[in-house]
Coordinates of C-alpha atoms in Angstrom, one line a residue:
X1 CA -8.1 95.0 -56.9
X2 CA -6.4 95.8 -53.7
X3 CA -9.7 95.9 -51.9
X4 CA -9.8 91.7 -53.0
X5 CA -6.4 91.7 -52.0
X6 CA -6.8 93.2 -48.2
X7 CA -9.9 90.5 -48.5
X8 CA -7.7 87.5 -49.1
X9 CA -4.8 88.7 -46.7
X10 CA -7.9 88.7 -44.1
X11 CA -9.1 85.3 -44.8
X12 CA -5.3 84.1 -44.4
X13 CA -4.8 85.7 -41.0
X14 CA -8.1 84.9 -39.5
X15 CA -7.0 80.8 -40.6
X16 CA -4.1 81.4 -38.9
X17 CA -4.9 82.4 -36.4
X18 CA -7.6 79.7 -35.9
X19 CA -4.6 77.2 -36.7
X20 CA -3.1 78.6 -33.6
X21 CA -5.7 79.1 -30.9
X22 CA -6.8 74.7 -31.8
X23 CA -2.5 74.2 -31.4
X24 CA -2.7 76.1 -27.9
X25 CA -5.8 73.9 -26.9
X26 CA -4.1 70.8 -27.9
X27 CA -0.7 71.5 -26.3
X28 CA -1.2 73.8 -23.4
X29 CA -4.8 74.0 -22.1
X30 CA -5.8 70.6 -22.7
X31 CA -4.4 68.1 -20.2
X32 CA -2.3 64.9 -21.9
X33 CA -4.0 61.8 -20.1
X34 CA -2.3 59.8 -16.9
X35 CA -0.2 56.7 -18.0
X36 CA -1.4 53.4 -16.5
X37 CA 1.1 52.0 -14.2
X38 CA 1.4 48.3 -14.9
X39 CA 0.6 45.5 -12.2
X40 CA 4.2 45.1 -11.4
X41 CA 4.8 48.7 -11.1
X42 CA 2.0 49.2 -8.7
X43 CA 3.7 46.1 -6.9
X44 CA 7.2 47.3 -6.5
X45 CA 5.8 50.9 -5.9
X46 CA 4.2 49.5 -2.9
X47 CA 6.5 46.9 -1.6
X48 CA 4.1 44.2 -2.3
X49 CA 6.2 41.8 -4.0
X50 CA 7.1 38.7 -2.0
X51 CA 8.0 34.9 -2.4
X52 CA 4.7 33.1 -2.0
X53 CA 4.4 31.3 0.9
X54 CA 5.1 27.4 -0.3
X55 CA 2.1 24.7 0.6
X56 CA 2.5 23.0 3.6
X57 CA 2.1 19.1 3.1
X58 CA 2.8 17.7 6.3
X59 CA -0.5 20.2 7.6
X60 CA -2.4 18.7 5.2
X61 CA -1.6 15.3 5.9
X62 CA -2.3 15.4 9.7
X63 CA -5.4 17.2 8.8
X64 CA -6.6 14.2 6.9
X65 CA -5.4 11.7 9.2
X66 CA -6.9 13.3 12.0
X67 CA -10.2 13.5 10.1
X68 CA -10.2 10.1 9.9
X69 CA -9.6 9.4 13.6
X70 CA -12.8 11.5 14.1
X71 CA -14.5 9.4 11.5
X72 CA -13.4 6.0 13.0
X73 CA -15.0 7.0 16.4
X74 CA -18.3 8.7 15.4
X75 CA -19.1 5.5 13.5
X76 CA -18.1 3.1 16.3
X77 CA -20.2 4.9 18.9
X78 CA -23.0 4.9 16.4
X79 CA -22.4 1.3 15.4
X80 CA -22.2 0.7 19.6
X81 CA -25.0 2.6 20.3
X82 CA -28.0 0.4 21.4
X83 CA -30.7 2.7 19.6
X84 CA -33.0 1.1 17.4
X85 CA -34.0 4.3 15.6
X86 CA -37.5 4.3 17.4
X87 CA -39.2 7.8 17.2
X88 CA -39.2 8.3 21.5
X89 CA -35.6 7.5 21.6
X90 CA -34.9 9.6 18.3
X91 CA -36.4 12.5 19.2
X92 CA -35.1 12.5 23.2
X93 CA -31.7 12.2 21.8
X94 CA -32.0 14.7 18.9
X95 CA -34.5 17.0 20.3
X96 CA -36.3 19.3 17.8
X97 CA -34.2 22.7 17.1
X98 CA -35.2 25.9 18.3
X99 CA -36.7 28.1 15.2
X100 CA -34.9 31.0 16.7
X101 CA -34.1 33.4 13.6
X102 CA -30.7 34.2 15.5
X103 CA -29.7 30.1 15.2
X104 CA -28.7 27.9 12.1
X105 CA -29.5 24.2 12.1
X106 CA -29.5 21.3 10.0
X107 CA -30.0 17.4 10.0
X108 CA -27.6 14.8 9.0
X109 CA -28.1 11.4 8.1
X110 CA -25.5 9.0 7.2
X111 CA -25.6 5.4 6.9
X112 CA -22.9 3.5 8.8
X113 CA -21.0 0.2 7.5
X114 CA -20.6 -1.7 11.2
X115 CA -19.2 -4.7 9.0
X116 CA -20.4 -8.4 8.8
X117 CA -23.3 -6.9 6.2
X118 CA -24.8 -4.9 8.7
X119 CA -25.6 -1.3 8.2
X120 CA -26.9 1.2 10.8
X121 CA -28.6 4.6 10.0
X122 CA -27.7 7.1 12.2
X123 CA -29.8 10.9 12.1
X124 CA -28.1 13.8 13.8
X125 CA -28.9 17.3 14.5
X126 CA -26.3 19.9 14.6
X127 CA -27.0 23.9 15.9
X128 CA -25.5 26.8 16.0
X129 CA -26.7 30.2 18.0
X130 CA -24.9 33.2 16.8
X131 CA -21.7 32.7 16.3
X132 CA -21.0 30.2 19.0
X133 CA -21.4 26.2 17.4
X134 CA -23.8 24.0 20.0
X135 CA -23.9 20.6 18.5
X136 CA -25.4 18.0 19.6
X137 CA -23.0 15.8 16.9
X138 CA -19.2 16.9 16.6
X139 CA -15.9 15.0 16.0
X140 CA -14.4 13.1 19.5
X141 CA -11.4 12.4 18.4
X142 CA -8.5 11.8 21.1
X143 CA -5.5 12.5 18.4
X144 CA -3.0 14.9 19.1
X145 CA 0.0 16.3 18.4
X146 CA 3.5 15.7 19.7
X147 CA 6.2 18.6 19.5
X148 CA 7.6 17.2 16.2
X149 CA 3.8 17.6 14.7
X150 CA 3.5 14.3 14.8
X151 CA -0.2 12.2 15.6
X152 CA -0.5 10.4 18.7
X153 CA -3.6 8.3 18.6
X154 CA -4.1 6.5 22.6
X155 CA -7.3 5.3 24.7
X156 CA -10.4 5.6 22.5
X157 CA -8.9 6.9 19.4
X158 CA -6.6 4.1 19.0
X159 CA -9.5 1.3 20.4
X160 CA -11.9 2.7 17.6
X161 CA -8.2 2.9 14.9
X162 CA -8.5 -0.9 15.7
X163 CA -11.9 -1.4 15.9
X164 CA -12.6 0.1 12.1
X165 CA -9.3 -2.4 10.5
X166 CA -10.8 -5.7 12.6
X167 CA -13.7 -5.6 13.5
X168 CA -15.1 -6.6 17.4
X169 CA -13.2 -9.9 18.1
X170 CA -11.9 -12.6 15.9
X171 CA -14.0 -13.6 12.9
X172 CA -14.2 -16.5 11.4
X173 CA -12.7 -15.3 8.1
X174 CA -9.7 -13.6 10.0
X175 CA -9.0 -17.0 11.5
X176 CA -8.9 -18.6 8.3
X177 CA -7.1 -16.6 6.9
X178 CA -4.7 -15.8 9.6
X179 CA -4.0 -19.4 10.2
X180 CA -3.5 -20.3 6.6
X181 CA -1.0 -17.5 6.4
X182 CA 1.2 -19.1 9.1
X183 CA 1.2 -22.2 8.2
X184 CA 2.4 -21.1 4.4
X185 CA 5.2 -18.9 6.5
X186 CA 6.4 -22.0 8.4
X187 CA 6.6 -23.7 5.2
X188 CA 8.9 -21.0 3.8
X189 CA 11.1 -20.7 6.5
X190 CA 12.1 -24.4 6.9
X191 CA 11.1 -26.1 3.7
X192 CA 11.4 -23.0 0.8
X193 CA 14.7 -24.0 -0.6
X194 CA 14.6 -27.7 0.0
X195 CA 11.5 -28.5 -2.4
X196 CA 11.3 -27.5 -5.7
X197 CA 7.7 -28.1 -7.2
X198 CA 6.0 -27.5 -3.7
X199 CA 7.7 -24.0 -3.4
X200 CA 7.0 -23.0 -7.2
X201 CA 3.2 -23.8 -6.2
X202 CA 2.7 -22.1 -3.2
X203 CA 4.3 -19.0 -4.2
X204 CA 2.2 -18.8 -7.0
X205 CA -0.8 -19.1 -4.7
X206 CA 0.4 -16.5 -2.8
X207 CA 1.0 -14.5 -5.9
X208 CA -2.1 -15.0 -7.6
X209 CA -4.1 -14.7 -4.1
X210 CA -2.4 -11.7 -3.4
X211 CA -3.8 -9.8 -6.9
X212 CA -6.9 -11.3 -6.6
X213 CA -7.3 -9.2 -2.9
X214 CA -6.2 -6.2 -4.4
X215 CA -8.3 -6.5 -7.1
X216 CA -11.5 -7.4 -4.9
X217 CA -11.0 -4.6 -2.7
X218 CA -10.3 -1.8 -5.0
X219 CA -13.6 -2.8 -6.2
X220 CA -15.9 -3.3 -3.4
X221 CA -19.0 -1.7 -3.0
X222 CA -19.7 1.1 -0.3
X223 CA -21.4 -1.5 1.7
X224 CA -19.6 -4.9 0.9
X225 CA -20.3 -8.0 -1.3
X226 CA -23.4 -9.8 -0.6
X227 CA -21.5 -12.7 1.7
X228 CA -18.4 -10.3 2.0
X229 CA -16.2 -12.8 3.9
X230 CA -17.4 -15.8 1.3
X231 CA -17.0 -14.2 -1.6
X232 CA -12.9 -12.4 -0.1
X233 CA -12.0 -16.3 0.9
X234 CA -13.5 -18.1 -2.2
X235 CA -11.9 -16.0 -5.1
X236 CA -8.9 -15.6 -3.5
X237 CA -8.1 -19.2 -2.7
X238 CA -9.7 -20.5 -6.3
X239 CA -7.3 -18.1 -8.1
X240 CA -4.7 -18.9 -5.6
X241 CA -4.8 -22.2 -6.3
X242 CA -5.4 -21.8 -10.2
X243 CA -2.1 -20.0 -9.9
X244 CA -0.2 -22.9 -8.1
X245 CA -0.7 -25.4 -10.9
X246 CA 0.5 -22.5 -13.5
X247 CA 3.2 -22.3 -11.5
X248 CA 4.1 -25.6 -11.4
X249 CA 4.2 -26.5 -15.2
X250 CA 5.6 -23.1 -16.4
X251 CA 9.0 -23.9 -13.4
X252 CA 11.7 -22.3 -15.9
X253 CA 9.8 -18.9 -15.6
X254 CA 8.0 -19.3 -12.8
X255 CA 11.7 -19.4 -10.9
X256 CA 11.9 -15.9 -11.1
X257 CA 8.6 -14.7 -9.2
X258 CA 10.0 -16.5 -5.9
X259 CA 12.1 -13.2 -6.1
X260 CA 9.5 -10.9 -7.2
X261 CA 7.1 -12.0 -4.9
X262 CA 9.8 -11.9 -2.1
X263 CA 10.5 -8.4 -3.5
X264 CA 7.1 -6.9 -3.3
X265 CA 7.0 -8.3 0.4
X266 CA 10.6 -6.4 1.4
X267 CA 9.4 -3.1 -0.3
X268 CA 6.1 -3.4 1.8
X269 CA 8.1 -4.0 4.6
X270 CA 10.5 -1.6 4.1
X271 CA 7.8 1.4 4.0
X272 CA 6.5 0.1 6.8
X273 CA 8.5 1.8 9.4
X274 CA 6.9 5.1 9.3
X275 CA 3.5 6.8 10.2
X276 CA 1.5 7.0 7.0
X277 CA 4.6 4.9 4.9
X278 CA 8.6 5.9 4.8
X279 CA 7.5 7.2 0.8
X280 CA 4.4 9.7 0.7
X281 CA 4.0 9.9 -2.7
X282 CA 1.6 7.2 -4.9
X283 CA 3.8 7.3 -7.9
X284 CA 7.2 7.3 -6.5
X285 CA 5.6 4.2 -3.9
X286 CA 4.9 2.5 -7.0
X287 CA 7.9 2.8 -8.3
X288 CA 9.7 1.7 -5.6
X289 CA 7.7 -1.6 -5.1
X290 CA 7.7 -2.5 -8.7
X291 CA 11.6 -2.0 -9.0
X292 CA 12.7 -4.0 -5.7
X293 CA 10.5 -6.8 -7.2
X294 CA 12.5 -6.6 -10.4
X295 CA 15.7 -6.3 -9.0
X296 CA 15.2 -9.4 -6.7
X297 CA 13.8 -11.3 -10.2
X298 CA 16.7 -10.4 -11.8
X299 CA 19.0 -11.4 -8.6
X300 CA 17.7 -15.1 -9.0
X301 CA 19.0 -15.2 -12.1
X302 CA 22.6 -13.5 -10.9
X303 CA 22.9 -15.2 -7.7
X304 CA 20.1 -18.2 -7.6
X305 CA 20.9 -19.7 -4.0
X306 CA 21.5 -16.5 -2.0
X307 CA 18.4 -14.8 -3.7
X308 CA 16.2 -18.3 -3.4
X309 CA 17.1 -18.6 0.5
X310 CA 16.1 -14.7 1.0
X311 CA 13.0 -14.6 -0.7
X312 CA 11.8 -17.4 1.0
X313 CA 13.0 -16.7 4.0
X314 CA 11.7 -13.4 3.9
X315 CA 8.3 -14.5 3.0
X316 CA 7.9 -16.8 5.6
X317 CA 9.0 -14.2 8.8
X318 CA 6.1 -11.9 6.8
X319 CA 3.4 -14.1 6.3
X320 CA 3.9 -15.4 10.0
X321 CA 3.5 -12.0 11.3
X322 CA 1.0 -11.0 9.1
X323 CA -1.0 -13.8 10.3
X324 CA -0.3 -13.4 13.9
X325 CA -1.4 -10.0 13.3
X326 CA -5.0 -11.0 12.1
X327 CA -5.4 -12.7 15.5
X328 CA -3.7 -10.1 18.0
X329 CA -5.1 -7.2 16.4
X330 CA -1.6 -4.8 16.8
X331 CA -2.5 -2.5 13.4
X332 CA 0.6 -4.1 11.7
X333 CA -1.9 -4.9 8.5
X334 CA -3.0 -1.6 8.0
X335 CA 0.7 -0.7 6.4
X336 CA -0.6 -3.4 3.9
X337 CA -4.2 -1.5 3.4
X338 CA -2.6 1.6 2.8
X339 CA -0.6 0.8 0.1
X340 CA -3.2 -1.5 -1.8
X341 CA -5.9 -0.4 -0.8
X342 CA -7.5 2.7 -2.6
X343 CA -11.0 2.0 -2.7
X344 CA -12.6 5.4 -2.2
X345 CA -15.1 4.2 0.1
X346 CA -12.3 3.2 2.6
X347 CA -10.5 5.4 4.7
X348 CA -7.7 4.2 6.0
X349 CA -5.1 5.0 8.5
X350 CA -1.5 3.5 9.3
X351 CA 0.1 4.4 12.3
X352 CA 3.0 3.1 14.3
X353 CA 3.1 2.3 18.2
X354 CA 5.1 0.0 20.1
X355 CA 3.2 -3.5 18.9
X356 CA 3.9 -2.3 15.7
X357 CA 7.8 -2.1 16.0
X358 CA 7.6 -4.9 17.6
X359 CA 6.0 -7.1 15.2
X360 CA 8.5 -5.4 12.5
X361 CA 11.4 -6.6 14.5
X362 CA 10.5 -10.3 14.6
X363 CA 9.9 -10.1 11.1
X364 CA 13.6 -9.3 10.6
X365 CA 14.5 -12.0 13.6
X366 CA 12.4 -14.5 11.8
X367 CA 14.4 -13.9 8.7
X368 CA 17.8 -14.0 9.8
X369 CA 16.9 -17.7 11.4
X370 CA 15.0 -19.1 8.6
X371 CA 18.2 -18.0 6.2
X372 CA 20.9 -19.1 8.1
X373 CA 18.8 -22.5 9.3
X374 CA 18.2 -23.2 5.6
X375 CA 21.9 -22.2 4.2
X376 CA 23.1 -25.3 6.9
X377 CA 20.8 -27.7 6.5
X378 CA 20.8 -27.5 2.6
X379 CA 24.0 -26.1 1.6
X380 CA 26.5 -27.0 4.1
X381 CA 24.8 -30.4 5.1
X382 CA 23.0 -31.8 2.3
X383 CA 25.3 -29.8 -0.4
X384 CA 21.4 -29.7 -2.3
X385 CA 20.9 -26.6 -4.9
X386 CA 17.3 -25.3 -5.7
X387 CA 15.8 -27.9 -8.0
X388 CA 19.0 -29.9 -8.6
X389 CA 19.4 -33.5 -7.1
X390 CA 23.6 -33.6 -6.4
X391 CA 24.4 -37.4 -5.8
X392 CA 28.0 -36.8 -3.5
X393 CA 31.5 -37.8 -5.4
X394 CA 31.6 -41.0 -3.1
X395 CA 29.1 -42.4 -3.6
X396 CA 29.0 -42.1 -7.3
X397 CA 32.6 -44.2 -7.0
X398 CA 31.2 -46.9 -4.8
X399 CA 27.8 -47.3 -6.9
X400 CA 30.3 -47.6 -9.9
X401 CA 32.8 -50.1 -8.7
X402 CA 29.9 -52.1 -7.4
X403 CA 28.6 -52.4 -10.9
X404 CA 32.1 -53.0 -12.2
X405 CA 32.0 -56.4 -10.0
X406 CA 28.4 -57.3 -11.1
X407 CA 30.4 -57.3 -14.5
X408 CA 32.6 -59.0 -14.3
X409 CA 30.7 -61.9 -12.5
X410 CA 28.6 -62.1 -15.6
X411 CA 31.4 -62.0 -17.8
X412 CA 33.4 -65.1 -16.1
X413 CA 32.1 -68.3 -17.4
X414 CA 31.3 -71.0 -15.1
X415 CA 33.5 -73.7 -15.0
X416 CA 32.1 -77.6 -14.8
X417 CA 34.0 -80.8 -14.7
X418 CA 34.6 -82.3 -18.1
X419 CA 33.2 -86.1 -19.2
X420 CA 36.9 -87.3 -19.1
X421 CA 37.8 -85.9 -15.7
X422 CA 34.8 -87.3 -14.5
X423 CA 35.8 -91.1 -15.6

């Protein structure tokens, strides 16, 4: 019996003691694994954490307008290039690349828009041997930089910044066009308030040809319309005029876009005075055109002869200018294209030189005389409002006491000698 006993305590010992040597192993010989030190841990351990650096617009903006300089004059020296693609002349100007394992080449062709419909191909070859770039094809353009970061576009960049918005010399569309805008500006200046129906039709021309452009060259093919010029001039004036006998019949609403039309002209005009527009973002841009047209809407209806002799006059220094513009070729237009135009196959450019301000400045000039001519002549001398014909106190009171006469000439009988008096 003790024998089972001793047997029992033996088993309970040895367990025990198993029991303590797996504790020991656990606790003390067997090492407890490292905690992971979190990303911001390992950050602030190392002194890594800093304000990230913010994205620098303005870089990013030059970049691309300076990318499009380069564009501008690679395709006007291939568009003035005299080569008619034949193999001699293609291979003596883009000789064939050396297979040399060390060098890197490749051939580009691109296909060139030189306007008027016609389209040049144009194959280049660009190298590179080791690390240093030998092309036979790279970007030429003059642009630089100024101290404030600004671009400054002279010589051949800004000849080929022209060349890409006109075209070489005046075309026969750009005449047109140009001429039919001044004459509607002179028409504005000295004539806006003083007709009624007239005014109401061309601004609706004007309004209607005016979305018809944007809409035709937000939609243009990379290469044009078949007839480009045709098809810009036709549309444009058929909706134009479609819109000036809307106009016309619909006067009690049609009031209102004089000073919404005027409006999107001032807003236009009012971005213009910076490089690449005074506001840089689309949507705000938006914003701002659409509200000045609304608040000058809004402005005929709170003060109808200031507002009337604004927008008119306003319209008619712009459209003068603009018009002038198509002829002297200054870049004022392209503050137009860059606002409406966002066609993806056009890239285009606004920047400001001295011809620019200058055409600017007149546009203000011309306003200021066409308001204060028209604010005489029709509110001071002829005492006219827009659409109302005033017939002056005096001559209301002679025209009425000339009638009063007629009257009473009527209303006398004639008097004729009686039989007696006659015997």
């Amino acid at each position: 019996m003790r024998s089972v006993q001793c047997r029992h305590l033996s088993y309970v010992v040895i367990l025990g003691y198993i029991c303590w040597l797996v504790s020991v192993q656990a606790n003390v010989i067997r090492p407890m694994p490292t905690p992971t030190p979190t990303y911001s841990t390992a950050i602030r351990k190392e002194g890594l954490l800093q304000p990230t650096t913010p994205p620098q617009f303005k870089a990013l903006q030059r970049r691309d307008v300076v990318d499009n300089l380069s564009l501008y004059q690679n395709w006007a020296s291939a568009c003035q290039s005299q080569d008619t693609q034949d193999p001699k002349n293609a291979l003596a100007t883009n000789p064939a690349p050396s297979l040399n394992p060390v060098g890197l080449w490749k051939t580009i062709t691109e296909t060139v828009n030189c306007g008027n419909g016609y389209a040049k191909t144009v194959t280049k070859t660009v190298t590179t041997l080791g690390s240093s770039p030998s092309a036979s094809a790279t970007a030429t353009a003059t642009a630089l930089s100024d101290q404030n970061g600004s671009v400054v576009c002279v010589d051949t960049c800004w000849s080929d910044y022209l060349w890409y918005t006109y075209g070489y010399g005046v075309s026969v569309a750009q005449g047109i066009t140009g001429t039919l805008l001044m004459l509607l500006g002179i028409y504005f200046m000295f004539f806006g308030y003083r007709y009624f129906r007239p005014t109401l039709a061309l601004v609706g021309f004007v309004f209607f040809a005016t979305m018809t452009w944007i809409g035709l060259v937000n939609n243009e093919p990379p290469f044009g319309y078949v007839n480009n010029d045709i098809v810009y001039m036709c549309v444009s004036i058929g909706l134009g005029l479609v819109g000036a006998i809307l106009f016309v019949f619909i006067y009690a609403f049609a009031i209102y876009f004089i000073g919404a039309t005027g409006g999107l002209f001032l807003a236009v005009y009012i971005l213009s005075w910076k490089a690449s527009l005074v506001i840089q973002i689309e949507v705000a841009r938006i914003c701002f055109i659409v509200g000045v047209g609304v608040v000058m809407a809004i402005l005929v209806f709170m003060l109808e002869i200031y507002s009337i002799l604004f927008a008119t006059a306003f319209m008619g220094g712009y459209l003068i200018i603009l018009g002038l513009d198509l002829f002297i070729h200054t870049g004022f237009v392209n503050a137009w294209l860059f606002i409406f135009d966002k066609n993806p196959h056009h890239y285009i450019t606004y920047l400001l030189n001295t011809p620019v301000y200058v055409m600017l400045s007149f546009v203000g000039f011309f306003t200021l005389v066409s308001f204060g001519w028209q604010y005489y002549w029709n509110i001071i001398k002829l005492q006219r409002y827009f659409g109302v014909n005033v017939i002056p106190l005096e001559a209301e009171k002679v025209a009425t006491e000339e009638e009063d006469v007629e009257e009473k000439k009527e209303d006398t009988p004639s008097e004729h000698p009686s039989h007696h008096d006659h015997h």
